[in-house]
Short mmCIF file of C-alpha atoms and ligand atoms in Angstrom, two decimals:
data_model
loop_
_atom_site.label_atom_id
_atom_site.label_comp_id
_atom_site.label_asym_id
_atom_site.label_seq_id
_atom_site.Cartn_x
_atom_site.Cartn_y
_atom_site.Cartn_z
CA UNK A 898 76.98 89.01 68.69
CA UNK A 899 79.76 91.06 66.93
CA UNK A 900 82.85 90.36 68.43
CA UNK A 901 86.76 90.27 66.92
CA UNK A 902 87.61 87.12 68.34
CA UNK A 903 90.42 85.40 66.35
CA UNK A 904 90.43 82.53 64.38
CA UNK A 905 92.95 80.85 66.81
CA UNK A 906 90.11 81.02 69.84
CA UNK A 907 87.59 79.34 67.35
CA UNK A 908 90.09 76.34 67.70
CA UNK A 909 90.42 76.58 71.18
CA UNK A 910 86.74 76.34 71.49
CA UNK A 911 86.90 73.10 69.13
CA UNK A 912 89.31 71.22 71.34
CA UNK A 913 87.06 71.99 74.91
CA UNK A 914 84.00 71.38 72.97
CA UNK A 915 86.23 67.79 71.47
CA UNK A 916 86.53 67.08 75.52
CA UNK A 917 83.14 67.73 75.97
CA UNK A 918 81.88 65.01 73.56
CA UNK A 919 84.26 62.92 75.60
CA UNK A 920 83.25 63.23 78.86
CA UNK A 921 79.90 65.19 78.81
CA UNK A 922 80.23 68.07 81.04
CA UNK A 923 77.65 69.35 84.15
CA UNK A 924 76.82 73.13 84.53
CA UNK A 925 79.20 75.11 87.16
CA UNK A 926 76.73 77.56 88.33
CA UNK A 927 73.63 74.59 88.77
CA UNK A 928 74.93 70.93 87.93
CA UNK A 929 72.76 70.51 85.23
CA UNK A 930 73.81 68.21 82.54
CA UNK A 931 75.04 69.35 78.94
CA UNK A 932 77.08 72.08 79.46
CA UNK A 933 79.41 73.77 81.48
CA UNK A 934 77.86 76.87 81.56
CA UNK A 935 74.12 76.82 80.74
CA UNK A 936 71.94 79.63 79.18
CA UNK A 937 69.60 79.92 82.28
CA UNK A 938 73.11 80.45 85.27
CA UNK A 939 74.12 82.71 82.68
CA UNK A 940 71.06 84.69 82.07
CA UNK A 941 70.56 84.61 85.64
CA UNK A 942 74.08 86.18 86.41
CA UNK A 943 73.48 89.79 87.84
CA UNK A 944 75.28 91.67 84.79
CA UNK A 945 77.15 95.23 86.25
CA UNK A 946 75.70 97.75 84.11
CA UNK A 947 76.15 101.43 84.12
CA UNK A 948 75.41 103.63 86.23
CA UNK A 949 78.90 102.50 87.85
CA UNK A 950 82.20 104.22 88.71
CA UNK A 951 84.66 105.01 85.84
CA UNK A 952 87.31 104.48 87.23
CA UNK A 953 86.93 101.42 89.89
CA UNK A 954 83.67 99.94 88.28
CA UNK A 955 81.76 100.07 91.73
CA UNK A 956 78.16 100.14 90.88
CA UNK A 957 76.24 103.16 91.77
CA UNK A 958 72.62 104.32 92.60
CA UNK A 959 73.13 107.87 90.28
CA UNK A 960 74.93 108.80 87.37
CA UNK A 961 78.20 110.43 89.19
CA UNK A 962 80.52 109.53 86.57
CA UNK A 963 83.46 108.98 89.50
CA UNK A 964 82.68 107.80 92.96
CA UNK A 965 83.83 109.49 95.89
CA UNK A 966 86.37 107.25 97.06
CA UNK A 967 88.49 107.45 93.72
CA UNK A 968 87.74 110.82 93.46
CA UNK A 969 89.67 111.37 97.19
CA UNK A 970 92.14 108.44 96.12
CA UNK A 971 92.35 107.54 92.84
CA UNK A 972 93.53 104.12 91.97
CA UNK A 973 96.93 103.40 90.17
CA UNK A 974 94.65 101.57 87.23
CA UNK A 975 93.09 103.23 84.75
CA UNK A 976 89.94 101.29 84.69
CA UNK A 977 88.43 98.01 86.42
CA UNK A 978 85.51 96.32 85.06
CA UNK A 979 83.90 92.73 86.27
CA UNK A 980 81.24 91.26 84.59
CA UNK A 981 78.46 90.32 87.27
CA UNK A 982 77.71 90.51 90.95
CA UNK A 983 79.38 87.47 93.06
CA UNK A 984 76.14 85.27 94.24
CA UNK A 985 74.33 82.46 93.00
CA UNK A 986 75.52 80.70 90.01
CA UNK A 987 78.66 82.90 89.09
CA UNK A 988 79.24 82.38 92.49
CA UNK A 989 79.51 78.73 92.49
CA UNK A 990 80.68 78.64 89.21
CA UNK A 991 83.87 80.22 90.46
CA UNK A 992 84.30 77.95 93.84
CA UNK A 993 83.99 74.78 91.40
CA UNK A 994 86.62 76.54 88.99
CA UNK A 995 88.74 77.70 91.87
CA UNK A 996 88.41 74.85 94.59
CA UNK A 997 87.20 72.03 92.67
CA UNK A 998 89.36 71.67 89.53
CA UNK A 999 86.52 72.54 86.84
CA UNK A 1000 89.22 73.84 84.78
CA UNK A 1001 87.17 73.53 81.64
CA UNK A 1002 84.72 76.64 83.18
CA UNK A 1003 87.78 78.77 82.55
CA UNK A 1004 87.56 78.89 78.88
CA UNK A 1005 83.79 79.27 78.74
CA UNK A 1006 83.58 82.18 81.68
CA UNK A 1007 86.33 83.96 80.03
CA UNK A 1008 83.55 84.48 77.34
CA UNK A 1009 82.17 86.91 79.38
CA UNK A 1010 85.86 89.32 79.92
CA UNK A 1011 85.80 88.89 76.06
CA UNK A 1012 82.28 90.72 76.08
CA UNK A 1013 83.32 93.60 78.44
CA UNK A 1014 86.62 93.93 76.43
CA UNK A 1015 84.47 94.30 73.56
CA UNK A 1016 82.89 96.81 74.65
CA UNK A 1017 85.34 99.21 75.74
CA UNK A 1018 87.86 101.21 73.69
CA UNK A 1019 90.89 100.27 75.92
CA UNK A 1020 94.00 100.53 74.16
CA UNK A 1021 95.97 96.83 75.62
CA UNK A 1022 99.15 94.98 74.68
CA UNK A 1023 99.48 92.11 77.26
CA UNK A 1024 97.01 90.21 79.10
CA UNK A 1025 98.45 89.15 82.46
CA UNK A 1026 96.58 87.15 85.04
CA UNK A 1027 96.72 88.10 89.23
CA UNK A 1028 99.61 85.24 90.39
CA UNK A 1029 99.40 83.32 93.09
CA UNK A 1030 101.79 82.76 95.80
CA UNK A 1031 104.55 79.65 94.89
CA UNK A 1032 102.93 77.90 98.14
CA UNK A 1033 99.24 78.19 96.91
CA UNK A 1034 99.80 77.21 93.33
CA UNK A 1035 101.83 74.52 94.53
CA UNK A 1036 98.29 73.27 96.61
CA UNK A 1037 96.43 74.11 94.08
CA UNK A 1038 97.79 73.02 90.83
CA UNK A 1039 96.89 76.03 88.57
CA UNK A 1040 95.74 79.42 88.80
CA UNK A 1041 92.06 80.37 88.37
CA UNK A 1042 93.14 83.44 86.79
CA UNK A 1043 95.30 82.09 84.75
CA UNK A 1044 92.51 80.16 83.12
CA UNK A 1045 90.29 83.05 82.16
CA UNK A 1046 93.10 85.48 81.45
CA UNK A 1047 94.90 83.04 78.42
CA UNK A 1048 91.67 82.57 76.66
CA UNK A 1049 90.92 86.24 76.74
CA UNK A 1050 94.22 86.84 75.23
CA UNK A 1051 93.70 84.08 72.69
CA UNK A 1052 90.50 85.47 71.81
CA UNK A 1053 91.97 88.59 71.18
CA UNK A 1054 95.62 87.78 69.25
CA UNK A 1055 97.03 90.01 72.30
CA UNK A 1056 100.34 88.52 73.96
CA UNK A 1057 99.89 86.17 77.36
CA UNK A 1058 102.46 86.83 80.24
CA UNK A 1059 102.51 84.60 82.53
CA UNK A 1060 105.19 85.98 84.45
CA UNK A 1061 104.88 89.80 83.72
CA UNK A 1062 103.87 89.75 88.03
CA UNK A 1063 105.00 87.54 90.46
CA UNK A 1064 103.43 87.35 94.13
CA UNK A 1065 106.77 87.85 96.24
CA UNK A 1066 104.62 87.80 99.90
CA UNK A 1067 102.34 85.19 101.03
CA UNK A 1068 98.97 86.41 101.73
CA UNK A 1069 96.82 85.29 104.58
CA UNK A 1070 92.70 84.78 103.22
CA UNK A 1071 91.22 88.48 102.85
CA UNK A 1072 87.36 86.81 103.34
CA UNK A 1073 87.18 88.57 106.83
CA UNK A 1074 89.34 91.81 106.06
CA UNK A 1075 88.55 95.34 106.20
CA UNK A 1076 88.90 97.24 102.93
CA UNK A 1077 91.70 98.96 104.89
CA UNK A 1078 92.90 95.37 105.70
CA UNK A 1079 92.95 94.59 102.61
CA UNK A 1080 94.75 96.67 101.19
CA UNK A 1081 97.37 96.53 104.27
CA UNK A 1082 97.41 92.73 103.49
CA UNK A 1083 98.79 93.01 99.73
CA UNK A 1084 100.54 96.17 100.05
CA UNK A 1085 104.20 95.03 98.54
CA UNK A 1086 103.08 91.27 97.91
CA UNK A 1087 103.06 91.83 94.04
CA UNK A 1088 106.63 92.71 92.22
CA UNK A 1089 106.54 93.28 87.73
CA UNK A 1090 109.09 92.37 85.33
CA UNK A 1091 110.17 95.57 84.04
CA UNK A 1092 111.61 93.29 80.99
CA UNK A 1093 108.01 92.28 80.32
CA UNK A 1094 105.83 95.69 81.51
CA UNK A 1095 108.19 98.68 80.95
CA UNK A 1096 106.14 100.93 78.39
CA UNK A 1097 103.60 98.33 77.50
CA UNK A 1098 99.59 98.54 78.32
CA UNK A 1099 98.61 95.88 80.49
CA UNK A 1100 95.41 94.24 81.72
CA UNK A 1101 95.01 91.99 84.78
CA UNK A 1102 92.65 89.40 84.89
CA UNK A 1103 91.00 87.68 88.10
CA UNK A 1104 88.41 85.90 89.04
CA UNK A 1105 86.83 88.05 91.39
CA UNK A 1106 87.49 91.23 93.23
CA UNK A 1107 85.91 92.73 96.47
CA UNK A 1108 87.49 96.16 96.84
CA UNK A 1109 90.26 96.23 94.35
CA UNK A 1110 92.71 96.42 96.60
CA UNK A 1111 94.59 93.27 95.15
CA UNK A 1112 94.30 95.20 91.32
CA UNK A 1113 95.08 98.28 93.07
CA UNK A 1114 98.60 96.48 94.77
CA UNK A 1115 99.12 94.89 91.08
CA UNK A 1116 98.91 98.31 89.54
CA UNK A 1117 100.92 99.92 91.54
CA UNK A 1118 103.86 97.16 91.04
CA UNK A 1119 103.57 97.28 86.95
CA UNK A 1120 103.78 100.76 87.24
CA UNK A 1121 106.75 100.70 89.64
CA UNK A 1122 108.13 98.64 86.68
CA UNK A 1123 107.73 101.23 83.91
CA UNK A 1124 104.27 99.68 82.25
CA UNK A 1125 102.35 103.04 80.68
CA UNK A 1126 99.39 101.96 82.11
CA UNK A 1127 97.23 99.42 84.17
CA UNK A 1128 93.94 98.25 83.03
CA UNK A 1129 91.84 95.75 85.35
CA UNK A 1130 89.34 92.83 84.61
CA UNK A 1131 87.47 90.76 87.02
CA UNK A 1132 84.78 87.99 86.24
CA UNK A 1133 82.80 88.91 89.39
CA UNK A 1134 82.67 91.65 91.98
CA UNK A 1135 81.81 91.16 95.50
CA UNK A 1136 80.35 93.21 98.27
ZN1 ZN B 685 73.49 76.17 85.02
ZN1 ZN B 686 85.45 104.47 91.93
#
């Protein structure tokens, strides 16, 4: 596959494929020894292929270029893009990378953000992943975004900022919400450094989104911020 990763990434690669020589790694998406993300979960993985909205990326059944819903209310982000449907082993992949410290699946599904980048003719200057609130990456340890988003930016010699958002509100668990509820629930948690953003081209990277309503809130804050303009990248979509 064609791709203009840089020469940097290639070393990145080395030192994750160094620790997997060292302790030999199990699959994400099915447990199987070897690798941590084997050929068959990722052949498996439910690609999102056109038809699909332009603008939000929803998948749909004809070839309306815009779906209705951005067409009535039309997101702060230029574009969001994910790159498979959240079940089965991109599912699981992403619980073991979010809830069970596989932090080595990070680097490996970022391969597939790489591929949609690739594909697209956005025009980026930072890479920025979704934060998490100061109490849940305390829990946690790290940020599952994080992990996909500074690979991607690696990959493609395009600046990582960490801090370009910061979650300012604690948000309760959106599994249950409404899209409404959603978006109620993240409305004004996200704030941008303007020092960072102001006149740049950003992307956000998460791990999954269910109906953009977080990318949507992050938008609107880089924007508030001065940033030209808001790009969106999610390993998988939900719903
Ligand atoms: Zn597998
Ligand atoms: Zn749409």
């Amino acid at each position: 596959m064609l791709t203009s990763e840089r020469p940097v990434f290639g070393l990145y690669r080395l030192l994750w494929s160094g620790l997997d020589y060292i302790y030999p790694p199990a699959c994400g998406g099915c447990g199987k020894r070897g690798k941590r993300w084997c050929d068959d979960c990722n052949d498996a993985s439910k690609r999102i292929t056109p038809p699909m909205c332009i603008r939000c990326g929803r998948p749909l059944s004809n070839s309306a270029e815009i779906c209705d819903r951005c067409k009535t209310d039309p997101p702060a982000f230029i574009a969001l893009r994910s790159w498979a449907i959240y079940c089965g082993s991109i599912r699981r992949a992403i619980h073991q990378l979010k809830y069970r410290r596989d932090i080595a699946l990070g680097e490996v599904l970022a391969k597939g953000l790489i591929d949609i980048l690739d594909s697209t003719m956005w025009d980026i200057d930072i890479v920025a992943p979704i934060p998490l609130g100061k109490k849940r990456h305390k829990e946690r340890g790290y940020n599952q975004a994080a992990l996909l988003a500074f690979p991607l930016a690696i990959a493609k010699g395009l600046p990582y900022k960490n801090n370009a958002l910061q979650r300012v509100q604690e948000t309760t668990s959106q599994v249950h919400l409404s899209r409404e509820e959603r978006a109620r629930n993240v409305k004004n948690a996200f704030r941008a450094d303007s020092k960072i953003v102001a006149g740049h081209n950003i992307i956000i990277v998460d791990d999954v989104t269910t109906t953009g309503a977080t990318m949507q809130a992050c938008a609107l804050a880089l924007i508030d911020a001065g940033a030209n303009c808001v790009y969106g990248l999610t390993l998988a979509r939900a719903g």
